[in-house]
Short mmCIF file of C-alpha atoms in Angstrom, two decimals:
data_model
loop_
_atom_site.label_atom_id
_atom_site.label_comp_id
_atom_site.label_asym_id
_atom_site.label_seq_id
_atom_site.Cartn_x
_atom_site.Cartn_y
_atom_site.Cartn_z
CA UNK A 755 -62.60 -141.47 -70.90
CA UNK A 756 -58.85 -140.99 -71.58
CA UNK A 757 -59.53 -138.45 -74.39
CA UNK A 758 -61.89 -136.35 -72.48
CA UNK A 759 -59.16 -136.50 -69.65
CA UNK A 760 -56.86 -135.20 -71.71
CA UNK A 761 -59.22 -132.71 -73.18
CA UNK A 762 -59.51 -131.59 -69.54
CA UNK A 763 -56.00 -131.11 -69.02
CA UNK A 764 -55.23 -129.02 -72.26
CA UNK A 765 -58.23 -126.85 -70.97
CA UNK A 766 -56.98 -126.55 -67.30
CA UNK A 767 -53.48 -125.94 -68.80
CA UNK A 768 -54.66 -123.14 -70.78
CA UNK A 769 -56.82 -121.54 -68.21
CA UNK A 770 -53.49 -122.21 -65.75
CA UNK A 771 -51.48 -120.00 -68.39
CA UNK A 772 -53.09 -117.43 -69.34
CA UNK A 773 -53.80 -116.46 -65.12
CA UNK A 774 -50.23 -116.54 -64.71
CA UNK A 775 -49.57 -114.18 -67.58
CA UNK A 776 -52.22 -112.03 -65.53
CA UNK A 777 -50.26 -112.49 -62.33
CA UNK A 778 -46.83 -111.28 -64.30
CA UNK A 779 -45.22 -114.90 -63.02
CA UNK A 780 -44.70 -115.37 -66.68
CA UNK A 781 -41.91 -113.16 -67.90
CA UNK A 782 -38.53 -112.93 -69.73
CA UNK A 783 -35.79 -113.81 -67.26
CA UNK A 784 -32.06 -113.59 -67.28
CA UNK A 785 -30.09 -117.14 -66.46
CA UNK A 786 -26.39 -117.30 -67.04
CA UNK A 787 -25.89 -114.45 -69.38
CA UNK A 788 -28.99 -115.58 -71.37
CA UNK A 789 -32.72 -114.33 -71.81
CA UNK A 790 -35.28 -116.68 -71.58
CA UNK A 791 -38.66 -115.26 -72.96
CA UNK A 792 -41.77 -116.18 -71.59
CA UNK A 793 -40.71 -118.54 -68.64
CA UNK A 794 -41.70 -119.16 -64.88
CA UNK A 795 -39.35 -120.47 -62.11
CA UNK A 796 -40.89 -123.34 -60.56
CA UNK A 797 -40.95 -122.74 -56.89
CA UNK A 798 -42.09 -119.75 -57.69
CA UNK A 799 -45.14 -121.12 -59.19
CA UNK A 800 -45.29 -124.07 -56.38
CA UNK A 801 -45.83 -120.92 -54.07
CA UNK A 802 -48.64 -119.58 -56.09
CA UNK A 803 -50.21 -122.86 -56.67
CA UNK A 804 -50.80 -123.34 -52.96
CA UNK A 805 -51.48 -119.70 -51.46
CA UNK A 806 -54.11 -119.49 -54.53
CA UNK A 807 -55.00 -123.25 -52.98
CA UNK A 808 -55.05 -124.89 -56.02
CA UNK A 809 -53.05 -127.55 -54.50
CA UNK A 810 -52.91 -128.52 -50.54
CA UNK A 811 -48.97 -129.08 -50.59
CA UNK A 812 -45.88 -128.18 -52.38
CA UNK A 813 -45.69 -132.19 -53.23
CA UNK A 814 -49.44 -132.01 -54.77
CA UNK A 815 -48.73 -129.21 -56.77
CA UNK A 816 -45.32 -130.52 -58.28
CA UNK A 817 -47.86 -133.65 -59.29
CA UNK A 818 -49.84 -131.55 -60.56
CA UNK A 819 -46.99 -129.73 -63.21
CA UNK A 820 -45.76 -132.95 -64.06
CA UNK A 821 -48.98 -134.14 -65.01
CA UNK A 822 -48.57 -131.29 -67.20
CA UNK A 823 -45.33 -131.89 -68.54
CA UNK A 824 -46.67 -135.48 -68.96
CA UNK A 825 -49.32 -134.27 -71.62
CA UNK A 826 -47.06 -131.84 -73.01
CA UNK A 827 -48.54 -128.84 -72.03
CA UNK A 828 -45.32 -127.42 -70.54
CA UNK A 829 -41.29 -127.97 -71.00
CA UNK A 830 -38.13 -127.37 -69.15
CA UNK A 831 -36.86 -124.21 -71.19
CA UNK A 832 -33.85 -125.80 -72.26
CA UNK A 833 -35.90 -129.80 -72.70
CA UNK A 834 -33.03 -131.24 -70.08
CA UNK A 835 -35.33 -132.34 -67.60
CA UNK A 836 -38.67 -134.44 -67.82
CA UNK A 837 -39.36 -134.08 -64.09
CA UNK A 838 -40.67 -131.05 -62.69
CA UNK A 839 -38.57 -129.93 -59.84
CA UNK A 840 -39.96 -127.68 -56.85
CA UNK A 841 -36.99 -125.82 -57.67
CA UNK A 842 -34.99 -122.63 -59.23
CA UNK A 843 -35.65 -124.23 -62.40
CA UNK A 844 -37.08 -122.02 -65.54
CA UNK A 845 -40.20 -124.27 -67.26
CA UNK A 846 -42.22 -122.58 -70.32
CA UNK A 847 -45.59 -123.45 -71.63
CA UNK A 848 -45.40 -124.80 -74.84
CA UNK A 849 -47.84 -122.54 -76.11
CA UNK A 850 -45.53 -119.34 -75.45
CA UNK A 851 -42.61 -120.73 -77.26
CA UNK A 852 -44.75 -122.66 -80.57
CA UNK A 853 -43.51 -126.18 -79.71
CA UNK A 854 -47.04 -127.56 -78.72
CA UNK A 855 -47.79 -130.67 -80.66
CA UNK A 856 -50.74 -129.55 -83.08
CA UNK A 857 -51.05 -133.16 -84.33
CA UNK A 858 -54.41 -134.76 -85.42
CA UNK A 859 -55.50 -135.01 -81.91
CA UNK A 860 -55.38 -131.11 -80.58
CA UNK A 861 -56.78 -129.76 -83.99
CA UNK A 862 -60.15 -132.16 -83.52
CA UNK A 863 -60.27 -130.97 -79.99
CA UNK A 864 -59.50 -126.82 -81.25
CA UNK A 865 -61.83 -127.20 -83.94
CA UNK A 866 -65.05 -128.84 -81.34
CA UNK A 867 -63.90 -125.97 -78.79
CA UNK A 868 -64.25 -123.23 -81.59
CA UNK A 869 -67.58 -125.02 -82.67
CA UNK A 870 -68.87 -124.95 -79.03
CA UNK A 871 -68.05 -121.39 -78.34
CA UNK A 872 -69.48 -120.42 -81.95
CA UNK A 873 -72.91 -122.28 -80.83
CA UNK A 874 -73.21 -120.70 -77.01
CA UNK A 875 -72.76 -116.99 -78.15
CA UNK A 876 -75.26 -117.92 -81.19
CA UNK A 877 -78.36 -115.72 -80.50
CA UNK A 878 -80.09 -118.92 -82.29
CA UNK A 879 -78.26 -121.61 -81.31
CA UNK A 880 -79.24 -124.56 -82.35
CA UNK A 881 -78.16 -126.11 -78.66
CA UNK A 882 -81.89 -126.46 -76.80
CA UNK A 883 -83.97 -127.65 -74.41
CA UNK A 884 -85.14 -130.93 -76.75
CA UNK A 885 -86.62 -134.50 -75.62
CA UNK A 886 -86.03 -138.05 -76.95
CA UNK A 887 -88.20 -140.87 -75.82
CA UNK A 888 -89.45 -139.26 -73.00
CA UNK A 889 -86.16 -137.85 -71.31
CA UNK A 890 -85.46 -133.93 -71.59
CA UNK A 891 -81.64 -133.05 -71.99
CA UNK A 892 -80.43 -129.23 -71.82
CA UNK A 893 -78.14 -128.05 -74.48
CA UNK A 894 -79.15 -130.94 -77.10
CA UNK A 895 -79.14 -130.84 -80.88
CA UNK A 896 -80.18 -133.26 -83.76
CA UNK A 897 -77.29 -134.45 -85.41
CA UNK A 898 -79.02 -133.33 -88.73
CA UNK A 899 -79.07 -129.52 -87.51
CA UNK A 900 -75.69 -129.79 -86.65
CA UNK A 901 -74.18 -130.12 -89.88
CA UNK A 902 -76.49 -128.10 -91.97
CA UNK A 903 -75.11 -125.10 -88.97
CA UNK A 904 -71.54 -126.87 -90.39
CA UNK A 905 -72.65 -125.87 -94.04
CA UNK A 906 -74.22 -122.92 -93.92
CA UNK A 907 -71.02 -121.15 -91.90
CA UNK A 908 -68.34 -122.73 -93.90
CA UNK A 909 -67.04 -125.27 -91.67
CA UNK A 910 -67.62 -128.26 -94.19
CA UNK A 911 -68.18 -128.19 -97.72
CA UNK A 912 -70.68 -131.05 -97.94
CA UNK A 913 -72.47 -133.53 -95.58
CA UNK A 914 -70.46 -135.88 -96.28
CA UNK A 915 -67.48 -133.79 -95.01
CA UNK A 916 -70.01 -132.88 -91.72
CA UNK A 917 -70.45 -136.34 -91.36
CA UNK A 918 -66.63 -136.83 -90.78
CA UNK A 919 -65.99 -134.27 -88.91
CA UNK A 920 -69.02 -134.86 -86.40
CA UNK A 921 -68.08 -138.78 -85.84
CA UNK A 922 -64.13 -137.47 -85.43
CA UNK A 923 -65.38 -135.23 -82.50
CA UNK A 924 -67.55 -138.06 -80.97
CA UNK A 925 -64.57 -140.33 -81.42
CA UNK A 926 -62.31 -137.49 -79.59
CA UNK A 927 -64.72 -137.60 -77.07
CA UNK A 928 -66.13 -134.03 -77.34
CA UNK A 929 -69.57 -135.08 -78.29
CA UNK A 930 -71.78 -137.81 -77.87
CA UNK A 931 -75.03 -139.04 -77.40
CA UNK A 932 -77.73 -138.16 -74.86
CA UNK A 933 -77.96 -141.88 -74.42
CA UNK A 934 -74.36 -143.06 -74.99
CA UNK A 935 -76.18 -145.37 -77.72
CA UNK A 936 -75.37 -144.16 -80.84
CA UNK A 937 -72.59 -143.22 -83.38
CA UNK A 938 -73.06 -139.89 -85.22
CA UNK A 939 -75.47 -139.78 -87.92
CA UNK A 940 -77.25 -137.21 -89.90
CA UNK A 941 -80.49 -138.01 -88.41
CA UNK A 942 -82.84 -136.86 -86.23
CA UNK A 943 -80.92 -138.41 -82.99
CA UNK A 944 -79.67 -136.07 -80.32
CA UNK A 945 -76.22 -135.18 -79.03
CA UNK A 946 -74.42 -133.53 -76.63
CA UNK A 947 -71.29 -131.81 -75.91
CA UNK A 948 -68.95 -133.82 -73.43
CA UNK A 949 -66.95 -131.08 -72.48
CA UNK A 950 -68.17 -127.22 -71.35
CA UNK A 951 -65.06 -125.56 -72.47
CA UNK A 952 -66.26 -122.63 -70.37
CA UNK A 953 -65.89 -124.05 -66.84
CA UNK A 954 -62.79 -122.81 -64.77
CA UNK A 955 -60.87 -126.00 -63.68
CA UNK A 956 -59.36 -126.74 -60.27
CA UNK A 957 -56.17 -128.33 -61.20
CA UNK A 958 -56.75 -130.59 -58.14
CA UNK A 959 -59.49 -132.51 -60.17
CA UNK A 960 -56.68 -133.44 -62.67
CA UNK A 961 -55.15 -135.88 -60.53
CA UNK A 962 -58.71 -137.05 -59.57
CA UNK A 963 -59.57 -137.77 -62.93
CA UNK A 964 -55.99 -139.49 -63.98
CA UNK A 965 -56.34 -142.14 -61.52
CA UNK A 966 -59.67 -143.41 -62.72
CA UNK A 967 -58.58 -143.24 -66.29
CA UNK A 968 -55.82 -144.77 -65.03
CA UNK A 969 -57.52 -147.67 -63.72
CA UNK A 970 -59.32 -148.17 -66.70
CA UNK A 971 -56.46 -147.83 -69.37
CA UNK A 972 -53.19 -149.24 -67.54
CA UNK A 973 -52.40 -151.64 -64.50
CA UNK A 974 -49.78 -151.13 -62.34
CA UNK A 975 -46.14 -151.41 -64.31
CA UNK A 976 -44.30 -152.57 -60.98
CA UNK A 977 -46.59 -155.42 -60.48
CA UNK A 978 -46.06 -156.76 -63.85
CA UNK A 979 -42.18 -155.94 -63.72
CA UNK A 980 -41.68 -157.80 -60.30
CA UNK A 981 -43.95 -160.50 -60.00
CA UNK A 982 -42.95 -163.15 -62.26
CA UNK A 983 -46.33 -165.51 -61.22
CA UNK A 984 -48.84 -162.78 -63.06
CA UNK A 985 -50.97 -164.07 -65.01
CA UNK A 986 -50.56 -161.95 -67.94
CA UNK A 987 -50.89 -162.49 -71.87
CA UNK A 988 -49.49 -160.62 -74.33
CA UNK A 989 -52.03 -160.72 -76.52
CA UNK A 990 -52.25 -159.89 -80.87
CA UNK A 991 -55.04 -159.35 -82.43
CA UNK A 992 -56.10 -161.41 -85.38
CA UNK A 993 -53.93 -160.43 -88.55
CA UNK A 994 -56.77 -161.00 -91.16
CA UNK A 995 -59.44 -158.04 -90.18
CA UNK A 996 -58.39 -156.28 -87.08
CA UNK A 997 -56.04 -153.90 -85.72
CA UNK A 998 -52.74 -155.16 -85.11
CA UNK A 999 -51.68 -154.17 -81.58
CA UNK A 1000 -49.67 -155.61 -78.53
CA UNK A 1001 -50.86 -155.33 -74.89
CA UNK A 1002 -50.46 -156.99 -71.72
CA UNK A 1003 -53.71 -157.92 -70.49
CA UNK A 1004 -54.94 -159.52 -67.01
CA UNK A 1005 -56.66 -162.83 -67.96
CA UNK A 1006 -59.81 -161.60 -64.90
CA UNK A 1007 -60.15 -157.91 -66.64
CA UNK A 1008 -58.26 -158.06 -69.87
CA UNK A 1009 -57.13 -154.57 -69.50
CA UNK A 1010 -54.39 -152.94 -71.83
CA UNK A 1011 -51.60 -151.26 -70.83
CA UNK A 1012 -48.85 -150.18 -73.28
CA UNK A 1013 -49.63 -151.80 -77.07
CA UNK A 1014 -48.11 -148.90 -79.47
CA UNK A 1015 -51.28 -149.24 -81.88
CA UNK A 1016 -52.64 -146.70 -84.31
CA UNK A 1017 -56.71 -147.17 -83.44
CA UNK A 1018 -58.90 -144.33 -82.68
CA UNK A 1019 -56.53 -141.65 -82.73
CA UNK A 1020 -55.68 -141.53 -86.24
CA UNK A 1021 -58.99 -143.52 -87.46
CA UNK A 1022 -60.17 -140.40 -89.13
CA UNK A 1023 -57.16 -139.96 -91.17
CA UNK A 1024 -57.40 -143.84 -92.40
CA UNK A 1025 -61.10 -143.31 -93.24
CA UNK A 1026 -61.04 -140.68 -95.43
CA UNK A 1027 -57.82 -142.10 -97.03
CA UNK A 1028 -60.23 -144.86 -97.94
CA UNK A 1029 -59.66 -147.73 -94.63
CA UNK A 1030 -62.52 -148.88 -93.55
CA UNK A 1031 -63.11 -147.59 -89.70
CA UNK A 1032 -60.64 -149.43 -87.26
CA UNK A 1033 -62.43 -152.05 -85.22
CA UNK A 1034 -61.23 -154.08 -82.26
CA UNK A 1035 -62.47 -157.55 -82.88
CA UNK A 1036 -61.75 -161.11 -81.43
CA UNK A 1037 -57.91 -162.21 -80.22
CA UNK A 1038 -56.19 -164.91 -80.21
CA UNK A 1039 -53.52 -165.22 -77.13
CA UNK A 1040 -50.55 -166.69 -76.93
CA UNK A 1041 -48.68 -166.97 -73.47
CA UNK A 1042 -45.59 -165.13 -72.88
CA UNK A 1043 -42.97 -164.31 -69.98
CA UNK A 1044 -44.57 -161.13 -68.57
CA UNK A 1045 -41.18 -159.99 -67.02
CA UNK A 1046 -38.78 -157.20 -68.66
CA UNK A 1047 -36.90 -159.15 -72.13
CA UNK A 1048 -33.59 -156.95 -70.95
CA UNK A 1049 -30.87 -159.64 -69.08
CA UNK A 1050 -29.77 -156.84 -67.51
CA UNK A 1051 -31.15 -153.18 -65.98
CA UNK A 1052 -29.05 -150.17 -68.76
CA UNK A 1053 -28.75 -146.97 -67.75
CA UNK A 1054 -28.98 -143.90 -70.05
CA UNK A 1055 -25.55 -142.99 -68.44
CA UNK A 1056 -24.27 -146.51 -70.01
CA UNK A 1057 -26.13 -145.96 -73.59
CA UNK A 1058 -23.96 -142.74 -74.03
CA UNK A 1059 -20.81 -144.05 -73.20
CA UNK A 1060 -17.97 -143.67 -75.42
CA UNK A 1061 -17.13 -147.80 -76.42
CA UNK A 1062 -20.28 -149.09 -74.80
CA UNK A 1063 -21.44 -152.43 -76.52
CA UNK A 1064 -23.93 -151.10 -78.61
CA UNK A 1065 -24.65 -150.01 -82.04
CA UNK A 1066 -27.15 -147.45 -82.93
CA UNK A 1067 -29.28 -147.99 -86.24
CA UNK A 1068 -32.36 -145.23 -87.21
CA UNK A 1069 -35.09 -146.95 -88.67
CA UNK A 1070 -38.23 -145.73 -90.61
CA UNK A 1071 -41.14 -147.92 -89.35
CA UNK A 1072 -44.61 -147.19 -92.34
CA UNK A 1073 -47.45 -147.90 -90.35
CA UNK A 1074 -50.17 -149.75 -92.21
CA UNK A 1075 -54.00 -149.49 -91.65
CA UNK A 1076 -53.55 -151.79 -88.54
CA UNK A 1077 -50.36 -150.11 -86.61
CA UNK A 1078 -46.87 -150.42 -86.58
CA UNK A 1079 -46.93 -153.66 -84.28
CA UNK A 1080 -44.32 -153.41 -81.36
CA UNK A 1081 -44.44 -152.69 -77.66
CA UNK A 1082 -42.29 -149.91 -75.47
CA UNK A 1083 -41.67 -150.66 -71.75
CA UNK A 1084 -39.52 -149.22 -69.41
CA UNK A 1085 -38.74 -146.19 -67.10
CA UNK A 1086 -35.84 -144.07 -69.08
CA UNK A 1087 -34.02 -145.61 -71.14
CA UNK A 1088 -37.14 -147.12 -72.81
CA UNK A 1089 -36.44 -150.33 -74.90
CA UNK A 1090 -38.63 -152.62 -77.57
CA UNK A 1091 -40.49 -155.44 -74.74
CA UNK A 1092 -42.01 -157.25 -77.63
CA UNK A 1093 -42.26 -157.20 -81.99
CA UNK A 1094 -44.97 -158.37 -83.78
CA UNK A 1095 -43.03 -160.64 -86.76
CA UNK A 1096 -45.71 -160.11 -89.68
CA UNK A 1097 -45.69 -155.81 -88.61
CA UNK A 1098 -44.19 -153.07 -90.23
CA UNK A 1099 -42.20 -152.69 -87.27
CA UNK A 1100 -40.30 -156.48 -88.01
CA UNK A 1101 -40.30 -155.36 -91.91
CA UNK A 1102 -37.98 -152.52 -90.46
CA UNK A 1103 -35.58 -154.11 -88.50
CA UNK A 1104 -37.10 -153.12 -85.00
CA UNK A 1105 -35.83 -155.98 -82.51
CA UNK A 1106 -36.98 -156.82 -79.01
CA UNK A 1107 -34.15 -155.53 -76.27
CA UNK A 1108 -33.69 -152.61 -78.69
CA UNK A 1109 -33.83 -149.11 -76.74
CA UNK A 1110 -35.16 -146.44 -77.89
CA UNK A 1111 -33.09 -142.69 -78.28
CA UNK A 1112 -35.20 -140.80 -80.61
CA UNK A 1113 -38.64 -140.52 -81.81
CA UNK A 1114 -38.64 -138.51 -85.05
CA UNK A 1115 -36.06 -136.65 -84.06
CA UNK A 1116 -37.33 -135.76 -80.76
CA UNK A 1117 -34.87 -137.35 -77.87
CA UNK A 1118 -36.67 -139.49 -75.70
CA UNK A 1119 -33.51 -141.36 -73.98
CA UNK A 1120 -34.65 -140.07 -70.45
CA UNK A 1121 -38.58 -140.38 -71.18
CA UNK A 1122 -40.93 -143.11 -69.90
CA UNK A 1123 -42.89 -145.69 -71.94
CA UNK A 1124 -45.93 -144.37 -71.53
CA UNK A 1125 -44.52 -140.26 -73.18
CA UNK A 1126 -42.78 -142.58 -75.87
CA UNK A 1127 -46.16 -144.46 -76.36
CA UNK A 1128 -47.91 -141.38 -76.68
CA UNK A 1129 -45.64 -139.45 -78.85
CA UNK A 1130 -45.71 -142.68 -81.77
CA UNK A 1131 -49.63 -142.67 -81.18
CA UNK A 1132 -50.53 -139.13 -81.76
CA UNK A 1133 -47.14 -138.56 -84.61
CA UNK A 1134 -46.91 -139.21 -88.16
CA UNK A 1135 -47.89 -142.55 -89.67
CA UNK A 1136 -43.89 -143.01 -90.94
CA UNK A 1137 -42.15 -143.26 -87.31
CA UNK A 1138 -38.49 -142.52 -87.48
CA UNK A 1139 -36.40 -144.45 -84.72
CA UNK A 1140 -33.25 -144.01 -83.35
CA UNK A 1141 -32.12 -147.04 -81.58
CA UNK A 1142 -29.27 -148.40 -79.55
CA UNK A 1143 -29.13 -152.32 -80.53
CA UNK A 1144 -26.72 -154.16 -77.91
CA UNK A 1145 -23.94 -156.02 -79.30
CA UNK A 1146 -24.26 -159.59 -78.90
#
């Protein structure tokens, strides 16, 4: 659900950009002796949003760009802000300037839109009118069809390679099955597409569709952060067979909110490096103190300080086939809530009360856990931190 969410969002982002290019609200503009290429002002666009009623208020529609910013889909031109301000404030799509993240994500999600678009204008398409066990679905194909079409126009060089490629887009969310009871095989079984690229987007379902992935994937962070009575666990999994991660989990839903983890993001790059697929099997819990490690609230203001009692370290953090092993929390600065000791993370020095600066040479100092999380999930497998370590 949170992949095709996010699928949705690039989508509605794109669609979003390439309207305002039509409306000539994208444009080089002057600020302080300097040109900015390809930029909007954002009240400008807050104006738009709402006469064009894509949003029903100027606070709705400055949710809406941040939810934006939040999936990096836009910027501030000159990166100084990670709020979007209903302001005279320049902001840039990412795409007009080349700094969108094409990590292993975004090309599986490029490569099933191409594939989609390359089946619907397909005189033959192999996308039909088919039935399995007595249900009809529209727009179905056998996953066997699909990869010889993979073959025959180049887009894999064996099945093997179709094989990969189809599971990585059913992983990603972009296909599935008509029953939602199957992996991808090169069989007979039907499949779908998840997504119809072609659909115009209201930006107002974003919002929609974040709170109920929301609800799924993360529970409130100021419940856990204030009440010190929660009963929450943070939980490991087994260090034997499964994939080492960290989340906070309710003990009635057991859901997880912020666990940096390498699992079904990056699964495709560990299985054809030779891992077997990543699996989420049994835990075992151990209790913990669900309130913030820090003795004391930081600011970012404080971290940058000349003399300030801290020492900043970079370290290089080597993922294995089961994650790097630690756990982000906080508002801006972020800092290190909890360390797995058998992880990568430990191996590298990474310490609990530690807060984060950069991420690969990115600046996150004034970024939220959940944009740090992100950017270590969908990056490199070698993660590059830039810490400030308080003096003790």
């Amino acid at each position: 659900m949170a992949r095709q969410h996010k699928a949705e969002v690039m989508i509605a982002g794109e669609q979003l950009r390439l309207r305002l290019h039509d409306g000539k609200l994208i444009k080089d503009r002057r600020y302080h002796f300097r040109t900015y290429p390809n930029c909007f002002v954002a009240h400008e666009l807050i104006d738009w949003l709402v006469s064009h009623k894509e949003a029903a208020d100027r606070a709705t529609a400055a949710s809406l760009m941040q939810h934006l910013m939040d999936h990096d889909i836009l910027h501030h031109v000159c990166d100084k802000r990670a709020e979007f301000k209903d302001a005279k404030l320049l902001y840039r799509f990412r795409k007009d300037d080349g700094t969108f993240p094409f990590n292993t994500e975004v090309k599986i999600f490029m490569r099933g839109q191409q594939l989609y678009e390359q089946l619907i204008a397909d005189k033959n398409s192999i996308l039909q009118l088919r039935e399995e066990h007595g249900v009809t679905y529209k727009r179905s194909f056998p996953g066997c069809q699909l990869i010889d079409y993979l073959i025959q126009n180049g887009e894999a060089d064996s099945r093997r390679q179709g094989l990969e490629l189809c599971r990585a887009l059913q992983e990603h969310g972009i296909i599935q099955h008509v029953g939602q009871k199957h992996d991808f095989f090169d069989s007979g079984l039907l499949y779908q597409f998840c997504i119809n690229f072609r659909r115009r987007r209201r930006l107002s379902e974003l919002l929609t569709e974040n709170e109920q992935v929301n609800d799924e994937a993360v529970m409130a962070s100021t419940q856990e952060d204030n009440n010190s009575e929660s009963p929450f666990l943070l939980r490991r999994n087994s260090s034997k067979e499964c994939n080492r991660a960290f989340s906070v989990s309710s003990n009635k839903d057991s859901k997880q909110i912020t666990g940096v983890r390498r699992s079904s993001l990056s699964s495709l790059q560990f299985h054809s490096a030779g891992f077997p697929p990543l699996q989420l099997l049994s835990h075992s819990a151990v209790r913990c103190n669900p309130k913030s490690v820090l003795k004391r609230k930081v600011t970012c203001e404080e971290l940058l300080e000349p003399g300030a009692p801290f020492i900043k370290k970079v370290l290089t953090v080597i993922g294995d086939a089961l994650g790097w092993g630690f756990v982000v929390r906080g508002m801006a600065p972020c800092y290190m809530q909890a360390v797995d000791p058998g992880s990568p993370a430990a191996a590298a020095g990474v310490k609990v009360r530690q807060f984060v600066c950069q991420v690969n040479g990115q600046c996150v100092l004034y970024l939220d856990y959940r944009t740090v999380t992100r950017l270590v999930m969908t990056g490199p497998r070698t993660v590059v931190l830039e810490v400030m370590e308080p003096l003790e």
